[in-house]
mmCIF file of C-alpha atoms in Angstrom:
data_model
loop_
_atom_site.group_PDB
_atom_site.id
_atom_site.type_symbol
_atom_site.label_atom_id
_atom_site.label_comp_id
_atom_site.label_asym_id
_atom_site.label_seq_id
_atom_site.Cartn_x
_atom_site.Cartn_y
_atom_site.Cartn_z
ATOM 1 C CA MET A 1 -3.687 11.536 0.770
ATOM 2 C CA LYS A 2 -5.881 12.616 -2.146
ATOM 3 C CA CYS A 3 -7.324 16.006 -3.054
ATOM 4 C CA GLN A 4 -10.813 16.667 -1.681
ATOM 5 C CA TYR A 5 -12.083 17.592 -5.144
ATOM 6 C CA CYS A 6 -10.329 15.097 -7.404
ATOM 7 C CA GLU A 7 -8.199 11.946 -7.247
ATOM 8 C CA LYS A 8 -4.811 13.687 -7.594
ATOM 9 C CA PRO A 9 -2.355 13.544 -4.676
ATOM 10 C CA ALA A 10 -2.946 16.331 -2.154
ATOM 11 C CA THR A 11 0.224 18.393 -1.975
ATOM 12 C CA PHE A 12 -1.258 21.338 -0.058
ATOM 13 C CA HIS A 13 -2.839 21.010 3.362
ATOM 14 C CA ILE A 14 -4.554 24.253 4.370
ATOM 15 C CA THR A 15 -5.959 24.811 7.855
ATOM 16 C CA GLU A 16 -8.359 27.731 8.298
ATOM 17 C CA LEU A 17 -8.968 29.004 11.816
ATOM 18 C CA THR A 18 -11.755 31.448 10.882
ATOM 19 C CA GLU A 19 -14.751 29.192 11.464
ATOM 20 C CA PRO A 20 -16.536 29.399 14.838
ATOM 21 C CA GLY A 21 -16.886 25.598 15.000
ATOM 22 C CA GLY A 22 -13.128 25.101 15.051
ATOM 23 C CA PRO A 23 -10.397 24.726 12.445
ATOM 24 C CA SER A 24 -11.205 23.575 8.936
ATOM 25 C CA VAL A 25 -8.605 21.446 7.149
ATOM 26 C CA MET A 26 -8.442 21.163 3.372
ATOM 27 C CA HIS A 27 -6.304 18.721 1.415
ATOM 28 C CA LEU A 28 -5.822 19.998 -2.131
ATOM 29 C CA CYS A 29 -3.850 19.174 -5.238
ATOM 30 C CA GLU A 30 -1.811 21.987 -6.775
ATOM 31 C CA GLU A 31 -4.544 22.866 -9.294
ATOM 32 C CA HIS A 32 -7.304 23.176 -6.684
ATOM 33 C CA ALA A 33 -4.956 25.020 -4.302
ATOM 34 C CA ARG A 34 -4.362 27.590 -7.048
ATOM 35 C CA SER A 35 -8.093 28.053 -7.635
ATOM 36 C CA PHE A 36 -8.726 28.272 -3.864
ATOM 37 C CA LEU A 37 -6.081 30.968 -3.516
ATOM 38 C CA HIS A 38 -7.452 32.978 -6.461
ATOM 39 C CA LYS A 39 -10.959 32.784 -4.976
ATOM 40 C CA ASP A 40 -9.704 33.803 -1.517
ATOM 41 C CA GLN A 41 -7.749 36.940 -2.502
ATOM 42 C CA GLY A 42 -10.412 39.338 -1.108
ATOM 43 C CA SER A 43 -10.748 37.637 2.280
ATOM 44 C CA PRO A 44 -9.124 38.764 5.556
ATOM 45 C CA ALA A 45 -6.655 35.931 5.144
ATOM 46 C CA ALA A 46 -5.366 37.489 1.902
ATOM 47 C CA SER A 47 -1.885 37.845 3.387
ATOM 48 C CA ILE A 48 -1.783 34.092 4.050
ATOM 49 C CA ALA A 49 -3.204 33.409 0.611
ATOM 50 C CA GLY A 50 -0.553 35.711 -0.828
ATOM 51 C CA ALA A 51 2.189 33.772 0.931
ATOM 52 C CA LEU A 52 0.808 30.490 -0.386
ATOM 53 C CA ALA A 53 0.415 31.986 -3.849
ATOM 54 C CA LYS A 54 4.069 32.960 -3.741
ATOM 55 C CA GLN A 55 4.884 29.389 -2.689
ATOM 56 C CA LEU A 56 2.960 28.099 -5.705
ATOM 57 C CA ASN A 57 4.669 30.599 -8.021
ATOM 58 C CA LEU A 58 1.314 31.995 -9.162
ATOM 59 C CA GLY A 59 3.154 34.941 -10.654
ATOM 60 C CA GLN A 60 4.759 32.695 -13.243
ATOM 61 C CA THR A 61 3.563 33.057 -16.780
ATOM 62 C CA LYS A 62 2.002 30.163 -18.635
ATOM 63 C CA ALA A 63 5.136 29.958 -20.776
ATOM 64 C CA GLU A 64 7.343 29.596 -17.686
ATOM 65 C CA LEU A 65 5.051 26.913 -16.258
ATOM 66 C CA ALA A 66 4.991 25.058 -19.577
ATOM 67 C CA GLU A 67 8.785 25.210 -19.690
ATOM 68 C CA LEU A 68 9.002 23.841 -16.150
ATOM 69 C CA ASP A 69 6.589 21.016 -17.000
ATOM 70 C CA GLN A 70 8.800 20.030 -19.961
ATOM 71 C CA LYS A 71 11.939 19.806 -17.804
ATOM 72 C CA GLU A 72 13.104 16.152 -17.818
ATOM 73 C CA CYS A 73 15.483 14.127 -15.705
ATOM 74 C CA PRO A 74 18.437 12.981 -17.849
ATOM 75 C CA VAL A 75 18.694 9.710 -15.897
ATOM 76 C CA CYS A 76 15.145 8.324 -15.796
ATOM 77 C CA GLY A 77 13.371 10.619 -18.263
ATOM 78 C CA ILE A 78 10.502 11.675 -15.981
ATOM 79 C CA SER A 79 9.199 15.172 -16.655
ATOM 80 C CA PHE A 80 8.210 17.622 -13.962
ATOM 81 C CA PHE A 81 4.662 17.457 -15.353
ATOM 82 C CA GLU A 82 4.632 13.678 -14.783
ATOM 83 C CA PHE A 83 5.839 14.232 -11.226
ATOM 84 C CA ARG A 84 3.095 16.802 -10.607
ATOM 85 C CA SER A 85 0.499 14.422 -12.055
ATOM 86 C CA THR A 86 1.526 11.293 -10.159
ATOM 87 C CA GLY A 87 3.187 12.760 -7.082
ATOM 88 C CA ARG A 88 6.108 10.345 -7.551
ATOM 89 C CA LEU A 89 9.651 10.868 -8.757
ATOM 90 C CA GLY A 90 11.365 8.413 -11.070
ATOM 91 C CA CYS A 91 14.823 8.042 -9.507
ATOM 92 C CA PRO A 92 17.004 9.413 -6.692
ATOM 93 C CA TYR A 93 18.712 11.827 -9.103
ATOM 94 C CA ASP A 94 15.369 13.647 -9.569
ATOM 95 C CA TYR A 95 15.834 15.276 -6.163
ATOM 96 C CA LYS A 96 18.999 16.927 -7.468
ATOM 97 C CA HIS A 97 17.706 17.690 -10.963
ATOM 98 C CA PHE A 98 14.423 19.259 -9.783
ATOM 99 C CA GLU A 99 15.923 20.636 -6.553
ATOM 100 C CA ALA A 100 14.996 24.290 -7.146
ATOM 101 C CA ASP A 101 11.390 23.332 -7.903
ATOM 102 C CA LEU A 102 11.030 20.663 -5.189
ATOM 103 C CA THR A 103 12.564 22.620 -2.309
ATOM 104 C CA PRO A 104 9.579 24.936 -1.676
ATOM 105 C CA LEU A 105 7.150 22.056 -2.165
ATOM 106 C CA LEU A 106 8.941 19.733 0.290
ATOM 107 C CA THR A 107 9.371 22.528 2.814
ATOM 108 C CA ASN A 108 5.657 23.299 2.605
ATOM 109 C CA ILE A 109 4.582 19.680 3.037
ATOM 110 C CA HIS A 110 7.130 18.404 5.576
ATOM 111 C CA ASP A 111 8.394 21.617 7.224
ATOM 112 C CA SER A 112 11.902 20.368 6.544
ATOM 113 C CA LEU A 113 14.212 19.169 3.817
ATOM 114 C CA GLN A 114 15.794 16.474 5.968
ATOM 115 C CA HIS A 115 14.080 13.197 6.813
ATOM 116 C CA VAL A 116 14.521 12.333 10.471
ATOM 117 C CA GLY A 117 12.138 9.394 10.722
ATOM 118 C CA LYS A 118 9.758 8.622 13.529
ATOM 119 C CA GLN A 119 10.492 7.925 17.170
ATOM 120 C CA PRO A 120 8.372 6.037 19.645
ATOM 121 C CA ARG A 121 6.753 8.358 22.198
ATOM 122 C CA ARG A 122 8.913 7.044 25.010
ATOM 123 C CA ALA A 123 12.168 7.202 23.028
ATOM 124 C CA ALA A 124 12.793 10.948 23.381
ATOM 125 C CA ALA A 125 12.775 10.889 27.187
ATOM 126 C CA SER A 126 14.808 7.689 27.198
ATOM 127 C CA ALA A 127 17.443 9.152 24.857
ATOM 128 C CA ASP A 128 17.771 12.289 27.000
ATOM 129 C CA ASN A 129 18.087 10.146 30.119
ATOM 130 C CA GLN A 130 20.776 7.960 28.522
ATOM 131 C CA ALA A 131 22.752 11.008 27.380
ATOM 132 C CA GLN A 132 22.613 12.424 30.901
ATOM 133 C CA MET A 133 23.789 9.094 32.363
ATOM 134 C CA ILE A 134 26.721 8.953 29.925
ATOM 135 C CA GLN A 135 27.710 12.483 30.946
ATOM 136 C CA LEU A 136 27.504 11.556 34.640
ATOM 137 C CA ARG A 137 29.707 8.478 34.080
ATOM 138 C CA ARG A 138 32.341 10.697 32.445
ATOM 139 C CA GLU A 139 32.163 13.126 35.363
ATOM 140 C CA MET A 140 32.513 10.227 37.811
ATOM 141 C CA GLU A 141 35.629 8.962 35.986
ATOM 142 C CA GLU A 142 37.112 12.475 36.070
ATOM 143 C CA ALA A 143 36.333 12.778 39.791
ATOM 144 C CA ILE A 144 38.071 9.442 40.465
ATOM 145 C CA GLU A 145 41.112 10.465 38.385
ATOM 146 C CA SER A 146 41.376 13.727 40.330
ATOM 147 C CA GLU A 147 40.927 11.729 43.567
ATOM 148 C CA ASN A 148 37.717 13.567 44.448
ATOM 149 C CA TYR A 149 36.091 10.436 45.865
ATOM 150 C CA GLU A 150 33.310 12.279 47.661
ATOM 151 C CA ARG A 151 32.069 13.780 44.379
ATOM 152 C CA ALA A 152 32.485 10.393 42.648
ATOM 153 C CA SER A 153 30.270 8.717 45.260
ATOM 154 C CA GLU A 154 27.606 11.436 44.838
ATOM 155 C CA ILE A 155 27.617 10.853 41.081
ATOM 156 C CA ARG A 156 27.492 7.069 41.614
ATOM 157 C CA ASP A 157 24.426 7.482 43.834
ATOM 158 C CA GLU A 158 22.762 9.744 41.250
ATOM 159 C CA LEU A 159 23.471 7.191 38.492
ATOM 160 C CA LYS A 160 22.016 4.403 40.626
ATOM 161 C CA ARG A 161 18.873 6.465 41.270
ATOM 162 C CA MET A 162 18.483 7.218 37.543
ATOM 163 C CA GLU A 163 18.960 3.547 36.597
ATOM 164 C CA GLU A 164 16.335 2.446 39.137
ATOM 165 C CA GLU A 165 13.949 5.125 37.896
ATOM 166 C CA ALA A 166 14.462 4.042 34.273
ATOM 167 C CA ALA A 167 13.887 0.395 35.202
ATOM 168 C CA GLY A 168 10.682 1.368 37.034
ATOM 169 C CA LYS A 169 9.402 3.288 34.004
ATOM 170 C CA ALA A 170 10.213 0.376 31.702
ATOM 171 C CA ASP A 171 8.324 -2.020 33.996
ATOM 172 C CA ALA A 172 5.345 0.352 34.167
ATOM 173 C CA ALA A 173 5.278 0.698 30.373
ATOM 174 C CA GLU A 174 5.513 -3.073 29.951
ATOM 175 C CA ASN A 175 2.668 -3.585 32.440
ATOM 176 C CA GLN A 176 0.568 -0.989 30.616
ATOM 177 C CA ASP A 177 1.193 -2.699 27.257
ATOM 178 C CA SER A 178 0.270 -6.119 28.652
ATOM 179 C CA ALA A 179 -2.864 -4.665 30.302
ATOM 180 C CA GLN A 180 -3.929 -3.192 26.964
ATOM 181 C CA ASN A 181 -3.322 -6.550 25.278
ATOM 182 C CA ASP A 182 -5.408 -8.281 27.970
ATOM 183 C CA LEU A 183 -8.232 -5.789 27.448
ATOM 184 C CA SER A 184 -8.216 -6.277 23.691
ATOM 185 C CA GLU A 185 -8.225 -10.071 24.146
ATOM 186 C CA ASN A 186 -11.164 -9.806 26.577
ATOM 187 C CA ASP A 187 -13.044 -7.591 24.121
ATOM 188 C CA SER A 188 -12.537 -10.084 21.309
ATOM 189 C CA ASP A 189 -13.560 -12.996 23.585
ATOM 190 C CA SER A 190 -16.728 -11.237 24.778
ATOM 191 C CA GLY A 191 -17.578 -10.284 21.188
ATOM 192 C CA ALA A 192 -17.250 -13.923 20.126
ATOM 193 C CA SER A 193 -19.378 -15.253 23.023
ATOM 194 C CA SER A 194 -22.201 -12.740 22.483
ATOM 195 C CA SER A 195 -22.656 -13.793 18.846
#
């Protein structure tokens, strides 16, 4: 995503909730985020601006910033200034070399320092369900080993119910996907016939 005011990569995404028409979202590069925060110091959101200013290290002197910009990776040779300009690192070692400077930036952008990837919407419920079924199977085995057959049969019935429920949800999701595909095919067919 690019800065709203220039073509640099947007590294700060600021949402203001002060407007009566709803939230206002700004996507800014570091330079424009700094100027926005300086401009906003007198507003009621000054405490938020102060927190962001701290994140941006606005208290740093020009000499400190110049020194940081000159810092280079010994492996690939990219400088921190080049990274700030392009928004791209040169090699995997850069994460280690610029760690102290990247940590607040990555935390601000991604809310985390660990990449966990994406999951399909249905995957979270499915994973929880599978974990519960695994636990129930273990409990059933323990009940059989301790010769508590009544409890084992209750667990077996619960597992069967969960498996049937999961199969029903999978069928419903598959039917929904195929219905959406049919609708999109009908839309494309009707668009072609009306031309």
